[in-house]
Amino acid sequence: PTARVWPIGTRAGVSRASSGYAFDAIQRDTKAVVDAFVSGKPRPRVPRSCVLSMLDRVLISWLASDQTAAPRVFGRLFERAPACSLVRFLADMPRPLDYLAVMWAMPKLGVIGHTMTHPASWPRRSA
């Protein structure tokens, strides 16, 4: 990336780290990039809430420590979470109840156990 070359899509960090889901976010980001370019503004920052980033870190850390958990985790997530809630969550546009729907669908003992024993997955403090 330079002042004349702006990354888009996965190269710009638009993909969700935990799932790779990016379609909706890439569409929004690309529109924001075009709008900024046309108006002479700098490349906009890719928006992602600190809560979603923290949840991604927890899931990635858990799956890295137990690689056999991925089929069970994603299977439960896609079987139990309402599709509309899951899509909004993956697209970085969750409503408050979507967080609850997704967390309810996850294997709670696995997530809680991993989070308690792996401090690296905890929320990071801003400097």
mmCIF file with all atom_site columns, C-alpha atoms in Angstrom:
data_model
loop_
_atom_site.group_PDB
_atom_site.id
_atom_site.type_symbol
_atom_site.label_atom_id
_atom_site.label_alt_id
_atom_site.label_comp_id
_atom_site.label_asym_id
_atom_site.label_entity_id
_atom_site.label_seq_id
_atom_site.pdbx_PDB_ins_code
_atom_site.Cartn_x
_atom_site.Cartn_y
_atom_site.Cartn_z
_atom_site.occupancy
_atom_site.B_iso_or_equiv
_atom_site.pdbx_formal_charge
_atom_site.auth_seq_id
_atom_site.auth_comp_id
_atom_site.auth_asym_id
_atom_site.auth_atom_id
_atom_site.pdbx_PDB_model_num
ATOM 1   C CA . PRO A 1 1   ? 0.000   0.000   0.000  1.00 0.00 ? 1   PRO A CA 1
ATOM 2   C CA . THR A 1 2   ? 1.093   3.531   -0.837 1.00 0.00 ? 2   THR A CA 1
ATOM 3   C CA . ALA A 1 3   ? -0.599  6.896   -1.142 1.00 0.00 ? 3   ALA A CA 1
ATOM 4   C CA . ARG A 1 4   ? -1.586  5.837   -4.680 1.00 0.00 ? 4   ARG A CA 1
ATOM 5   C CA . VAL A 1 5   ? -2.318  2.159   -4.064 1.00 0.00 ? 5   VAL A CA 1
ATOM 6   C CA . TRP A 1 6   ? -4.981  1.249   -1.529 1.00 0.00 ? 6   TRP A CA 1
ATOM 7   C CA . PRO A 1 7   ? -5.471  -2.387  -0.587 1.00 0.00 ? 7   PRO A CA 1
ATOM 8   C CA . ILE A 1 8   ? -8.980  -3.780  -0.715 1.00 0.00 ? 8   ILE A CA 1
ATOM 9   C CA . GLY A 1 9   ? -10.603 -7.029  0.332  1.00 0.00 ? 9   GLY A CA 1
ATOM 10  C CA . THR A 1 10  ? -8.570  -9.584  2.224  1.00 0.00 ? 10  THR A CA 1
ATOM 11  C CA . ARG A 1 11  ? -5.374  -7.607  1.640  1.00 0.00 ? 11  ARG A CA 1
ATOM 12  C CA . ALA A 1 12  ? -6.929  -4.683  3.540  1.00 0.00 ? 12  ALA A CA 1
ATOM 13  C CA . GLY A 1 13  ? -7.868  -6.879  6.498  1.00 0.00 ? 13  GLY A CA 1
ATOM 14  C CA . VAL A 1 14  ? -11.580 -7.004  5.705  1.00 0.00 ? 14  VAL A CA 1
ATOM 15  C CA . SER A 1 15  ? -11.929 -10.782 6.169  1.00 0.00 ? 15  SER A CA 1
ATOM 16  C CA . ARG A 1 16  ? -12.991 -12.087 9.563  1.00 0.00 ? 16  ARG A CA 1
ATOM 17  C CA . ALA A 1 17  ? -9.919  -13.662 11.110 1.00 0.00 ? 17  ALA A CA 1
ATOM 18  C CA . SER A 1 18  ? -11.813 -16.560 12.665 1.00 0.00 ? 18  SER A CA 1
ATOM 19  C CA . SER A 1 19  ? -13.899 -17.626 9.687  1.00 0.00 ? 19  SER A CA 1
ATOM 20  C CA . GLY A 1 20  ? -12.551 -15.894 6.582  1.00 0.00 ? 20  GLY A CA 1
ATOM 21  C CA . TYR A 1 21  ? -16.048 -14.547 5.929  1.00 0.00 ? 21  TYR A CA 1
ATOM 22  C CA . ALA A 1 22  ? -15.688 -11.355 3.938  1.00 0.00 ? 22  ALA A CA 1
ATOM 23  C CA . PHE A 1 23  ? -18.274 -10.947 1.187  1.00 0.00 ? 23  PHE A CA 1
ATOM 24  C CA . ASP A 1 24  ? -20.526 -8.307  2.777  1.00 0.00 ? 24  ASP A CA 1
ATOM 25  C CA . ALA A 1 25  ? -17.653 -6.487  4.457  1.00 0.00 ? 25  ALA A CA 1
ATOM 26  C CA . ILE A 1 26  ? -15.723 -6.297  1.168  1.00 0.00 ? 26  ILE A CA 1
ATOM 27  C CA . GLN A 1 27  ? -18.741 -4.764  -0.544 1.00 0.00 ? 27  GLN A CA 1
ATOM 28  C CA . ARG A 1 28  ? -19.086 -2.076  2.152  1.00 0.00 ? 28  ARG A CA 1
ATOM 29  C CA . ASP A 1 29  ? -15.355 -1.419  2.332  1.00 0.00 ? 29  ASP A CA 1
ATOM 30  C CA . THR A 1 30  ? -14.989 -1.131  -1.442 1.00 0.00 ? 30  THR A CA 1
ATOM 31  C CA . LYS A 1 31  ? -17.810 1.419   -1.564 1.00 0.00 ? 31  LYS A CA 1
ATOM 32  C CA . ALA A 1 32  ? -16.158 3.403   1.256  1.00 0.00 ? 32  ALA A CA 1
ATOM 33  C CA . VAL A 1 33  ? -12.815 3.284   -0.591 1.00 0.00 ? 33  VAL A CA 1
ATOM 34  C CA . VAL A 1 34  ? -14.389 4.542   -3.820 1.00 0.00 ? 34  VAL A CA 1
ATOM 35  C CA . ASP A 1 35  ? -16.257 7.308   -1.989 1.00 0.00 ? 35  ASP A CA 1
ATOM 36  C CA . ALA A 1 36  ? -13.046 8.396   -0.207 1.00 0.00 ? 36  ALA A CA 1
ATOM 37  C CA . PHE A 1 37  ? -11.042 8.316   -3.433 1.00 0.00 ? 37  PHE A CA 1
ATOM 38  C CA . VAL A 1 38  ? -13.622 10.377  -5.326 1.00 0.00 ? 38  VAL A CA 1
ATOM 39  C CA . SER A 1 39  ? -13.794 12.973  -2.540 1.00 0.00 ? 39  SER A CA 1
ATOM 40  C CA . GLY A 1 40  ? -9.994  13.142  -2.095 1.00 0.00 ? 40  GLY A CA 1
ATOM 41  C CA . LYS A 1 41  ? -9.996  11.729  1.423  1.00 0.00 ? 41  LYS A CA 1
ATOM 42  C CA . PRO A 1 42  ? -7.507  9.157   2.769  1.00 0.00 ? 42  PRO A CA 1
ATOM 43  C CA . ARG A 1 43  ? -8.310  5.473   2.646  1.00 0.00 ? 43  ARG A CA 1
ATOM 44  C CA . PRO A 1 44  ? -10.884 4.761   5.372  1.00 0.00 ? 44  PRO A CA 1
ATOM 45  C CA . ARG A 1 45  ? -10.030 2.391   8.192  1.00 0.00 ? 45  ARG A CA 1
ATOM 46  C CA . VAL A 1 46  ? -11.684 -1.024  8.046  1.00 0.00 ? 46  VAL A CA 1
ATOM 47  C CA . PRO A 1 47  ? -14.351 -0.899  10.753 1.00 0.00 ? 47  PRO A CA 1
ATOM 48  C CA . ARG A 1 48  ? -14.496 -3.796  13.197 1.00 0.00 ? 48  ARG A CA 1
ATOM 49  C CA . SER A 1 49  ? -15.706 -3.602  16.740 1.00 0.00 ? 49  SER A CA 1
ATOM 50  C CA . CYS A 1 50  ? -13.343 -4.498  19.560 1.00 0.00 ? 50  CYS A CA 1
ATOM 51  C CA . VAL A 1 51  ? -15.912 -7.064  20.736 1.00 0.00 ? 51  VAL A CA 1
ATOM 52  C CA . LEU A 1 52  ? -15.857 -8.894  17.383 1.00 0.00 ? 52  LEU A CA 1
ATOM 53  C CA . SER A 1 53  ? -12.052 -8.756  17.312 1.00 0.00 ? 53  SER A CA 1
ATOM 54  C CA . MET A 1 54  ? -11.901 -10.210 20.820 1.00 0.00 ? 54  MET A CA 1
ATOM 55  C CA . LEU A 1 55  ? -14.343 -12.996 19.944 1.00 0.00 ? 55  LEU A CA 1
ATOM 56  C CA . ASP A 1 56  ? -12.248 -13.816 16.862 1.00 0.00 ? 56  ASP A CA 1
ATOM 57  C CA . ARG A 1 57  ? -9.098  -13.994 19.033 1.00 0.00 ? 57  ARG A CA 1
ATOM 58  C CA . VAL A 1 58  ? -10.782 -16.360 21.492 1.00 0.00 ? 58  VAL A CA 1
ATOM 59  C CA . LEU A 1 59  ? -12.003 -18.692 18.734 1.00 0.00 ? 59  LEU A CA 1
ATOM 60  C CA . ILE A 1 60  ? -8.674  -18.682 16.863 1.00 0.00 ? 60  ILE A CA 1
ATOM 61  C CA . SER A 1 61  ? -6.766  -19.350 20.073 1.00 0.00 ? 61  SER A CA 1
ATOM 62  C CA . TRP A 1 62  ? -9.103  -22.205 20.997 1.00 0.00 ? 62  TRP A CA 1
ATOM 63  C CA . LEU A 1 63  ? -8.898  -23.805 17.550 1.00 0.00 ? 63  LEU A CA 1
ATOM 64  C CA . ALA A 1 64  ? -5.105  -23.432 17.523 1.00 0.00 ? 64  ALA A CA 1
ATOM 65  C CA . SER A 1 65  ? -4.894  -25.278 20.841 1.00 0.00 ? 65  SER A CA 1
ATOM 66  C CA . ASP A 1 66  ? -7.390  -27.995 19.833 1.00 0.00 ? 66  ASP A CA 1
ATOM 67  C CA . GLN A 1 67  ? -7.434  -28.461 16.073 1.00 0.00 ? 67  GLN A CA 1
ATOM 68  C CA . THR A 1 68  ? -9.934  -31.306 16.340 1.00 0.00 ? 68  THR A CA 1
ATOM 69  C CA . ALA A 1 69  ? -12.556 -28.881 17.740 1.00 0.00 ? 69  ALA A CA 1
ATOM 70  C CA . ALA A 1 70  ? -13.151 -26.980 14.466 1.00 0.00 ? 70  ALA A CA 1
ATOM 71  C CA . PRO A 1 71  ? -15.709 -29.354 12.892 1.00 0.00 ? 71  PRO A CA 1
ATOM 72  C CA . ARG A 1 72  ? -17.679 -29.529 16.153 1.00 0.00 ? 72  ARG A CA 1
ATOM 73  C CA . VAL A 1 73  ? -17.543 -25.770 16.750 1.00 0.00 ? 73  VAL A CA 1
ATOM 74  C CA . PHE A 1 74  ? -18.514 -24.684 13.240 1.00 0.00 ? 74  PHE A CA 1
ATOM 75  C CA . GLY A 1 75  ? -21.043 -27.522 12.909 1.00 0.00 ? 75  GLY A CA 1
ATOM 76  C CA . ARG A 1 76  ? -22.846 -26.422 16.070 1.00 0.00 ? 76  ARG A CA 1
ATOM 77  C CA . LEU A 1 77  ? -22.645 -22.788 15.077 1.00 0.00 ? 77  LEU A CA 1
ATOM 78  C CA . PHE A 1 78  ? -24.252 -23.325 11.675 1.00 0.00 ? 78  PHE A CA 1
ATOM 79  C CA . GLU A 1 79  ? -26.797 -25.847 12.977 1.00 0.00 ? 79  GLU A CA 1
ATOM 80  C CA . ARG A 1 80  ? -27.978 -23.904 16.035 1.00 0.00 ? 80  ARG A CA 1
ATOM 81  C CA . ALA A 1 81  ? -27.623 -20.185 15.334 1.00 0.00 ? 81  ALA A CA 1
ATOM 82  C CA . PRO A 1 82  ? -30.458 -18.548 13.388 1.00 0.00 ? 82  PRO A CA 1
ATOM 83  C CA . ALA A 1 83  ? -29.219 -17.910 9.847  1.00 0.00 ? 83  ALA A CA 1
ATOM 84  C CA . CYS A 1 84  ? -30.042 -14.185 9.875  1.00 0.00 ? 84  CYS A CA 1
ATOM 85  C CA . SER A 1 85  ? -28.187 -13.692 13.182 1.00 0.00 ? 85  SER A CA 1
ATOM 86  C CA . LEU A 1 86  ? -25.201 -15.681 11.990 1.00 0.00 ? 86  LEU A CA 1
ATOM 87  C CA . VAL A 1 87  ? -24.929 -13.792 8.691  1.00 0.00 ? 87  VAL A CA 1
ATOM 88  C CA . ARG A 1 88  ? -25.109 -10.408 10.429 1.00 0.00 ? 88  ARG A CA 1
ATOM 89  C CA . PHE A 1 89  ? -22.508 -11.578 12.962 1.00 0.00 ? 89  PHE A CA 1
ATOM 90  C CA . LEU A 1 90  ? -20.130 -12.849 10.277 1.00 0.00 ? 90  LEU A CA 1
ATOM 91  C CA . ALA A 1 91  ? -20.672 -9.704  8.196  1.00 0.00 ? 91  ALA A CA 1
ATOM 92  C CA . ASP A 1 92  ? -19.554 -7.450  11.093 1.00 0.00 ? 92  ASP A CA 1
ATOM 93  C CA . MET A 1 93  ? -23.051 -6.009  11.469 1.00 0.00 ? 93  MET A CA 1
ATOM 94  C CA . PRO A 1 94  ? -24.522 -7.884  14.442 1.00 0.00 ? 94  PRO A CA 1
ATOM 95  C CA . ARG A 1 95  ? -27.432 -6.593  16.460 1.00 0.00 ? 95  ARG A CA 1
ATOM 96  C CA . PRO A 1 96  ? -27.216 -7.070  20.243 1.00 0.00 ? 96  PRO A CA 1
ATOM 97  C CA . LEU A 1 97  ? -29.360 -10.234 20.146 1.00 0.00 ? 97  LEU A CA 1
ATOM 98  C CA . ASP A 1 98  ? -27.159 -11.689 17.373 1.00 0.00 ? 98  ASP A CA 1
ATOM 99  C CA . TYR A 1 99  ? -24.214 -11.811 19.778 1.00 0.00 ? 99  TYR A CA 1
ATOM 100 C CA . LEU A 1 100 ? -26.339 -13.824 22.189 1.00 0.00 ? 100 LEU A CA 1
ATOM 101 C CA . ALA A 1 101 ? -27.640 -16.159 19.462 1.00 0.00 ? 101 ALA A CA 1
ATOM 102 C CA . VAL A 1 102 ? -24.128 -16.932 18.244 1.00 0.00 ? 102 VAL A CA 1
ATOM 103 C CA . MET A 1 103 ? -22.692 -17.367 21.733 1.00 0.00 ? 103 MET A CA 1
ATOM 104 C CA . TRP A 1 104 ? -25.620 -19.613 22.703 1.00 0.00 ? 104 TRP A CA 1
ATOM 105 C CA . ALA A 1 105 ? -24.893 -21.837 19.687 1.00 0.00 ? 105 ALA A CA 1
ATOM 106 C CA . MET A 1 106 ? -21.234 -22.323 20.634 1.00 0.00 ? 106 MET A CA 1
ATOM 107 C CA . PRO A 1 107 ? -19.994 -25.152 22.898 1.00 0.00 ? 107 PRO A CA 1
ATOM 108 C CA . LYS A 1 108 ? -19.982 -23.082 26.080 1.00 0.00 ? 108 LYS A CA 1
ATOM 109 C CA . LEU A 1 109 ? -17.786 -25.328 28.229 1.00 0.00 ? 109 LEU A CA 1
ATOM 110 C CA . GLY A 1 110 ? -15.096 -25.390 25.555 1.00 0.00 ? 110 GLY A CA 1
ATOM 111 C CA . VAL A 1 111 ? -15.105 -21.633 25.019 1.00 0.00 ? 111 VAL A CA 1
ATOM 112 C CA . ILE A 1 112 ? -15.221 -20.754 28.718 1.00 0.00 ? 112 ILE A CA 1
ATOM 113 C CA . GLY A 1 113 ? -12.606 -23.350 29.638 1.00 0.00 ? 113 GLY A CA 1
ATOM 114 C CA . HIS A 1 114 ? -10.224 -22.203 26.944 1.00 0.00 ? 114 HIS A CA 1
ATOM 115 C CA . THR A 1 115 ? -10.718 -18.523 27.726 1.00 0.00 ? 115 THR A CA 1
ATOM 116 C CA . MET A 1 116 ? -10.019 -19.061 31.420 1.00 0.00 ? 116 MET A CA 1
ATOM 117 C CA . THR A 1 117 ? -6.819  -21.043 30.793 1.00 0.00 ? 117 THR A CA 1
ATOM 118 C CA . HIS A 1 118 ? -5.387  -19.000 27.886 1.00 0.00 ? 118 HIS A CA 1
ATOM 119 C CA . PRO A 1 119 ? -4.876  -15.349 28.860 1.00 0.00 ? 119 PRO A CA 1
ATOM 120 C CA . ALA A 1 120 ? -3.564  -14.525 25.361 1.00 0.00 ? 120 ALA A CA 1
ATOM 121 C CA . SER A 1 121 ? -7.159  -14.763 24.129 1.00 0.00 ? 121 SER A CA 1
ATOM 122 C CA . TRP A 1 122 ? -8.391  -12.153 26.613 1.00 0.00 ? 122 TRP A CA 1
ATOM 123 C CA . PRO A 1 123 ? -9.354  -8.638  25.510 1.00 0.00 ? 123 PRO A CA 1
ATOM 124 C CA . ARG A 1 124 ? -6.395  -6.348  24.938 1.00 0.00 ? 124 ARG A CA 1
ATOM 125 C CA . ARG A 1 125 ? -6.112  -2.999  26.636 1.00 0.00 ? 125 ARG A CA 1
ATOM 126 C CA . SER A 1 126 ? -5.768  0.064   24.460 1.00 0.00 ? 126 SER A CA 1
ATOM 127 C CA . ALA A 1 127 ? -2.649  2.151   24.995 1.00 0.00 ? 127 ALA A CA 1
#
